[in-house]
Amino acid sequence: MGYTIGRPGRLRYLALASCLTIPPAMAQDDAVSKFVSYYQNAYAQGRDLIPGPQVALSTSSIATRLKLETVKPLSALTGNAFLDSTNAVIKLAGVQGCLSTELVQFMGKRVSCATVSLAGLVSSLDQAKADAGDAFPCHFVGQNPGSPTVRFAECFFTQDNTVRSLSEVLIKRGLAFAARDRSGKPIFPEYARAEDQARQAKAGIWGNAYFRHPYGERFLTNPSTE
């Protein structure tokens, strides 16, 4: 993938700072608002209620048979999943939000690591929608059966004539981490490299000397080589 990621400007930092409390659900009917609040509040408490993939994801299809579908996001649910206008849950396959409730220093505030990731996706979705007219394309790599529908995807948007990966934006801004499989291998190696760059730059959560990496302490040393 290797998309170019720009440094967020001051206005984006201010927008992100405004999201550091539990972000309210966007104006929807009561059922949707309750659904969003339920998942957001659980995530802020360190519980991700959205299940992982129940079958192997076809991540190689991004390189071999890219097929983009237009998605209109409604609201972030966790640090790496959001609800779309069809009431499907879309979980980003390449990124893992922070689930720790330990407090970290972020933008001059002491907030939980989970809140940073949740607020980061809220802010990044707003940025992506603003640059793409309230919608952007996603490539889907899998889906869980059952209700609610959970679809796994990588999503993209264009800014300044540059295609950007939503997952990589989150990782490079230090708001989330590169997702890994059960064996510890990154789903997308380039995202592990992006995480390493964010760590070296002390971006976002990485500005703290100590916090619990979601995949264990061994990934704090040299994650790009795993």
C-alpha positions as a Markdown table, in Angstrom:
| # | Residue | x | y | z |
|---|---|---|---|---|
| 1 | Met | 0.0 | 0.0 | 0.0 |
| 2 | Gly | 2.5 | 2.7 | 1.2 |
| 3 | Tyr | 0.2 | 5.7 | 0.9 |
| 4 | Thr | 1.6 | 9.1 | 1.7 |
| 5 | Ile | 0.3 | 10.4 | 5.0 |
| 6 | Gly | 0.4 | 14.1 | 5.8 |
| 7 | Arg | 1.0 | 15.6 | 9.2 |
| 8 | Pro | -2.3 | 16.8 | 10.7 |
| 9 | Gly | -2.6 | 20.5 | 11.0 |
| 10 | Arg | -3.5 | 22.5 | 14.1 |
| 11 | Leu | -7.2 | 22.5 | 13.3 |
| 12 | Arg | -7.2 | 18.8 | 13.1 |
| 13 | Tyr | -5.5 | 18.5 | 16.4 |
| 14 | Leu | -8.1 | 20.8 | 17.9 |
| 15 | Ala | -10.9 | 18.7 | 16.4 |
| 16 | Leu | -9.3 | 15.6 | 17.9 |
| 17 | Ala | -8.9 | 17.3 | 21.3 |
| 18 | Ser | -12.6 | 18.0 | 21.3 |
| 19 | Cys | -13.3 | 14.3 | 21.0 |
| 20 | Leu | -11.4 | 13.2 | 24.1 |
| 21 | Thr | -14.6 | 12.7 | 26.0 |
| 22 | Ile | -16.9 | 9.9 | 24.9 |
| 23 | Pro | -18.2 | 11.3 | 21.5 |
| 24 | Pro | -21.9 | 11.5 | 21.3 |
| 25 | Ala | -23.7 | 9.5 | 18.6 |
| 26 | Met | -24.6 | 11.5 | 15.6 |
| 27 | Ala | -28.3 | 12.5 | 15.2 |
| 28 | Gln | -30.0 | 9.2 | 14.5 |
| 29 | Asp | -33.2 | 7.5 | 15.7 |
| 30 | Asp | -33.2 | 6.3 | 19.3 |
| 31 | Ala | -32.4 | 2.7 | 18.4 |
| 32 | Val | -29.2 | 3.6 | 16.5 |
| 33 | Ser | -28.1 | 6.1 | 19.1 |
| 34 | Lys | -28.5 | 3.5 | 21.9 |
| 35 | Phe | -26.6 | 1.0 | 19.7 |
| 36 | Val | -23.7 | 3.4 | 19.2 |
| 37 | Ser | -23.6 | 4.5 | 22.8 |
| 38 | Tyr | -23.6 | 0.9 | 24.0 |
| 39 | Tyr | -20.5 | 0.0 | 21.9 |
| 40 | Gln | -18.7 | 3.3 | 22.6 |
| 41 | Asn | -19.2 | 3.0 | 26.4 |
| 42 | Ala | -18.1 | -0.6 | 26.5 |
| 43 | Tyr | -15.0 | 0.3 | 24.5 |
| 44 | Ala | -14.1 | 3.2 | 26.7 |
| 45 | Gln | -14.2 | 0.6 | 29.6 |
| 46 | Gly | -11.7 | -1.6 | 27.8 |
| 47 | Arg | -14.2 | -4.0 | 26.2 |
| 48 | Asp | -14.4 | -4.5 | 22.4 |
| 49 | Leu | -17.9 | -6.0 | 21.8 |
| 50 | Ile | -17.3 | -6.4 | 18.1 |
| 51 | Pro | -16.0 | -9.9 | 17.3 |
| 52 | Gly | -13.0 | -10.6 | 15.2 |
| 53 | Pro | -13.2 | -12.5 | 11.9 |
| 54 | Gln | -14.7 | -15.9 | 12.1 |
| 55 | Val | -13.2 | -17.0 | 8.8 |
| 56 | Ala | -9.8 | -16.2 | 7.2 |
| 57 | Leu | -9.8 | -12.8 | 5.6 |
| 58 | Ser | -8.9 | -12.4 | 1.9 |
| 59 | Thr | -6.4 | -9.7 | 2.5 |
| 60 | Ser | -4.4 | -10.6 | -0.6 |
| 61 | Ser | -7.4 | -9.5 | -2.7 |
| 62 | Ile | -6.4 | -5.8 | -2.1 |
| 63 | Ala | -3.4 | -6.4 | -4.3 |
| 64 | Thr | -4.9 | -8.9 | -6.7 |
| 65 | Arg | -8.6 | -7.9 | -7.2 |
| 66 | Leu | -9.3 | -4.6 | -5.7 |
| 67 | Lys | -13.0 | -3.9 | -5.6 |
| 68 | Leu | -14.2 | -0.7 | -4.0 |
| 69 | Glu | -17.6 | 0.0 | -2.5 |
| 70 | Thr | -18.8 | 3.4 | -1.4 |
| 71 | Val | -19.5 | 3.6 | 2.3 |
| 72 | Lys | -21.2 | 6.3 | 4.3 |
| 73 | Pro | -20.1 | 6.1 | 7.9 |
| 74 | Leu | -22.4 | 7.2 | 10.7 |
| 75 | Ser | -20.4 | 6.9 | 13.9 |
| 76 | Ala | -17.3 | 5.3 | 15.4 |
| 77 | Leu | -18.1 | 2.4 | 17.6 |
| 78 | Thr | -14.5 | 1.5 | 18.8 |
| 79 | Gly | -11.0 | 2.5 | 18.0 |
| 80 | Asn | -11.1 | 0.5 | 14.7 |
| 81 | Ala | -14.8 | 0.0 | 13.8 |
| 82 | Phe | -17.7 | 2.2 | 12.8 |
| 83 | Leu | -21.4 | 2.0 | 11.9 |
| 84 | Asp | -22.4 | 2.8 | 8.3 |
| 85 | Ser | -25.6 | 4.1 | 6.8 |
| 86 | Thr | -26.9 | 0.5 | 6.2 |
| 87 | Asn | -26.5 | -0.3 | 9.9 |
| 88 | Ala | -23.6 | -2.7 | 9.1 |
| 89 | Val | -20.6 | -2.6 | 11.4 |
| 90 | Ile | -17.4 | -2.1 | 9.5 |
| 91 | Lys | -14.2 | -3.2 | 11.2 |
| 92 | Leu | -10.9 | -2.1 | 9.8 |
| 93 | Ala | -8.8 | -5.2 | 9.1 |
| 94 | Gly | -5.4 | -3.7 | 9.3 |
| 95 | Val | -5.5 | -1.7 | 12.5 |
| 96 | Gln | -6.1 | -2.4 | 16.2 |
| 97 | Gly | -7.3 | 0.3 | 18.5 |
| 98 | Cys | -6.0 | 0.6 | 22.0 |
| 99 | Leu | -8.2 | -1.2 | 24.6 |
| 100 | Ser | -6.3 | -0.3 | 27.7 |
| 101 | Thr | -8.0 | 1.8 | 30.4 |
| 102 | Glu | -4.7 | 3.0 | 31.8 |
| 103 | Leu | -4.3 | 6.8 | 31.6 |
| 104 | Val | -1.9 | 8.3 | 29.1 |
| 105 | Gln | -0.8 | 11.8 | 28.5 |
| 106 | Phe | -2.3 | 13.0 | 25.2 |
| 107 | Met | -2.6 | 16.6 | 23.9 |
| 108 | Gly | -2.1 | 18.0 | 27.4 |
| 109 | Lys | -4.7 | 15.8 | 29.0 |
| 110 | Arg | -4.7 | 12.6 | 31.0 |
| 111 | Val | -7.1 | 10.2 | 29.3 |
| 112 | Ser | -7.5 | 6.5 | 28.9 |
| 113 | Cys | -5.6 | 4.8 | 26.0 |
| 114 | Ala | -8.9 | 3.4 | 24.8 |
| 115 | Thr | -10.4 | 6.9 | 24.7 |
| 116 | Val | -7.5 | 8.2 | 22.6 |
| 117 | Ser | -8.2 | 5.4 | 20.0 |
| 118 | Leu | -11.9 | 6.0 | 20.0 |
| 119 | Ala | -11.5 | 9.8 | 19.6 |
| 120 | Gly | -8.9 | 9.2 | 17.0 |
| 121 | Leu | -11.3 | 7.2 | 14.8 |
| 122 | Val | -14.1 | 9.9 | 15.3 |
| 123 | Ser | -11.7 | 12.6 | 14.2 |
| 124 | Ser | -10.3 | 10.6 | 11.3 |
| 125 | Leu | -13.7 | 9.6 | 10.0 |
| 126 | Asp | -14.7 | 13.3 | 10.0 |
| 127 | Gln | -11.6 | 14.1 | 8.1 |
| 128 | Ala | -12.2 | 11.3 | 5.5 |
| 129 | Lys | -15.8 | 12.3 | 5.0 |
| 130 | Ala | -15.0 | 16.0 | 4.7 |
| 131 | Asp | -12.5 | 15.2 | 1.9 |
| 132 | Ala | -14.9 | 12.8 | 0.1 |
| 133 | Gly | -18.4 | 14.3 | 0.5 |
| 134 | Asp | -19.6 | 12.2 | 3.5 |
| 135 | Ala | -18.6 | 8.9 | 1.9 |
| 136 | Phe | -15.5 | 7.1 | 0.9 |
| 137 | Pro | -14.5 | 3.7 | -0.8 |
| 138 | Cys | -13.7 | 0.5 | 1.1 |
| 139 | His | -12.5 | -2.8 | -0.1 |
| 140 | Phe | -14.1 | -5.7 | 1.9 |
| 141 | Val | -12.0 | -8.8 | 2.8 |
| 142 | Gly | -14.5 | -10.8 | 4.8 |
| 143 | Gln | -17.8 | -10.8 | 6.8 |
| 144 | Asn | -19.1 | -12.5 | 9.9 |
| 145 | Pro | -22.5 | -14.2 | 9.8 |
| 146 | Gly | -25.2 | -13.1 | 12.3 |
| 147 | Ser | -26.6 | -9.8 | 13.5 |
| 148 | Pro | -25.4 | -7.1 | 13.5 |
| 149 | Thr | -23.6 | -7.6 | 10.3 |
| 150 | Val | -19.8 | -7.2 | 10.8 |
| 151 | Arg | -17.8 | -6.6 | 7.6 |
| 152 | Phe | -14.0 | -6.4 | 7.5 |
| 153 | Ala | -12.5 | -3.8 | 5.2 |
| 154 | Glu | -9.7 | -1.4 | 4.4 |
| 155 | Cys | -11.0 | 2.1 | 3.6 |
| 156 | Phe | -9.5 | 4.9 | 1.6 |
| 157 | Phe | -9.9 | 8.6 | 1.0 |
| 158 | Thr | -8.3 | 11.3 | -1.2 |
| 159 | Gln | -6.7 | 14.4 | 0.2 |
| 160 | Asp | -4.6 | 16.9 | -1.8 |
| 161 | Asn | -4.7 | 14.4 | -4.8 |
| 162 | Thr | -3.1 | 11.7 | -2.6 |
| 163 | Val | -4.9 | 8.4 | -1.8 |
| 164 | Arg | -4.7 | 7.7 | 1.9 |
| 165 | Ser | -5.5 | 4.6 | 3.9 |
| 166 | Leu | -7.7 | 5.2 | 6.9 |
| 167 | Ser | -5.9 | 2.5 | 8.8 |
| 168 | Glu | -2.5 | 3.9 | 8.1 |
| 169 | Val | -3.5 | 7.4 | 9.1 |
| 170 | Leu | -4.6 | 6.1 | 12.5 |
| 171 | Ile | -1.4 | 4.2 | 12.9 |
| 172 | Lys | 1.0 | 6.9 | 11.8 |
| 173 | Arg | -0.8 | 9.5 | 14.0 |
| 174 | Gly | -0.1 | 7.2 | 17.0 |
| 175 | Leu | -3.8 | 6.6 | 17.6 |
| 176 | Ala | -3.9 | 2.9 | 17.0 |
| 177 | Phe | -1.6 | -0.1 | 16.1 |
| 178 | Ala | -1.0 | -2.4 | 13.3 |
| 179 | Ala | -3.3 | -5.4 | 13.5 |
| 180 | Arg | -1.7 | -8.9 | 13.8 |
| 181 | Asp | -2.9 | -12.4 | 13.4 |
| 182 | Arg | -3.0 | -15.1 | 16.0 |
| 183 | Ser | 0.7 | -16.0 | 15.4 |
| 184 | Gly | 1.7 | -12.4 | 15.9 |
| 185 | Lys | 2.4 | -11.5 | 12.2 |
| 186 | Pro | 1.1 | -8.2 | 11.0 |
| 187 | Ile | -1.9 | -8.4 | 8.7 |
| 188 | Phe | -0.2 | -5.9 | 6.5 |
| 189 | Pro | 3.6 | -5.6 | 7.0 |
| 190 | Glu | 3.6 | -2.0 | 5.8 |
| 191 | Tyr | 1.4 | -1.1 | 8.7 |
| 192 | Ala | 3.9 | -2.6 | 11.1 |
| 193 | Arg | 6.5 | -0.4 | 9.6 |
| 194 | Ala | 4.2 | 2.6 | 9.9 |
| 195 | Glu | 3.7 | 1.7 | 13.6 |
| 196 | Asp | 7.5 | 1.6 | 14.0 |
| 197 | Gln | 7.8 | 5.1 | 12.5 |
| 198 | Ala | 5.1 | 6.4 | 14.8 |
| 199 | Arg | 6.9 | 4.9 | 17.8 |
| 200 | Gln | 10.2 | 6.4 | 16.8 |
| 201 | Ala | 8.5 | 9.8 | 16.3 |
| 202 | Lys | 6.7 | 9.5 | 19.7 |
| 203 | Ala | 3.5 | 10.3 | 17.9 |
| 204 | Gly | 0.2 | 10.2 | 19.8 |
| 205 | Ile | 0.1 | 7.4 | 22.4 |
| 206 | Trp | 3.7 | 6.7 | 21.7 |
| 207 | Gly | 4.6 | 10.0 | 23.4 |
| 208 | Asn | 4.2 | 8.1 | 26.7 |
| 209 | Ala | 7.2 | 6.3 | 28.2 |
| 210 | Tyr | 5.1 | 3.4 | 29.4 |
| 211 | Phe | 1.8 | 1.8 | 28.3 |
| 212 | Arg | 0.6 | -1.6 | 27.4 |
| 213 | His | 1.0 | -2.5 | 23.8 |
| 214 | Pro | -2.1 | -4.5 | 22.7 |
| 215 | Tyr | 0.1 | -7.4 | 21.4 |
| 216 | Gly | 2.6 | -7.5 | 24.2 |
| 217 | Glu | 5.8 | -5.8 | 25.2 |
| 218 | Arg | 7.9 | -7.6 | 22.6 |
| 219 | Phe | 6.4 | -5.4 | 19.9 |
| 220 | Leu | 7.7 | -2.3 | 21.5 |
| 221 | Thr | 11.2 | -3.0 | 20.5 |
| 222 | Asn | 11.2 | -3.6 | 16.8 |
| 223 | Pro | 7.7 | -4.3 | 15.5 |
| 224 | Ser | 8.6 | -3.8 | 11.9 |
| 225 | Thr | 10.7 | -7.0 | 11.8 |
| 226 | Glu | 8.1 | -9.3 | 13.2 |
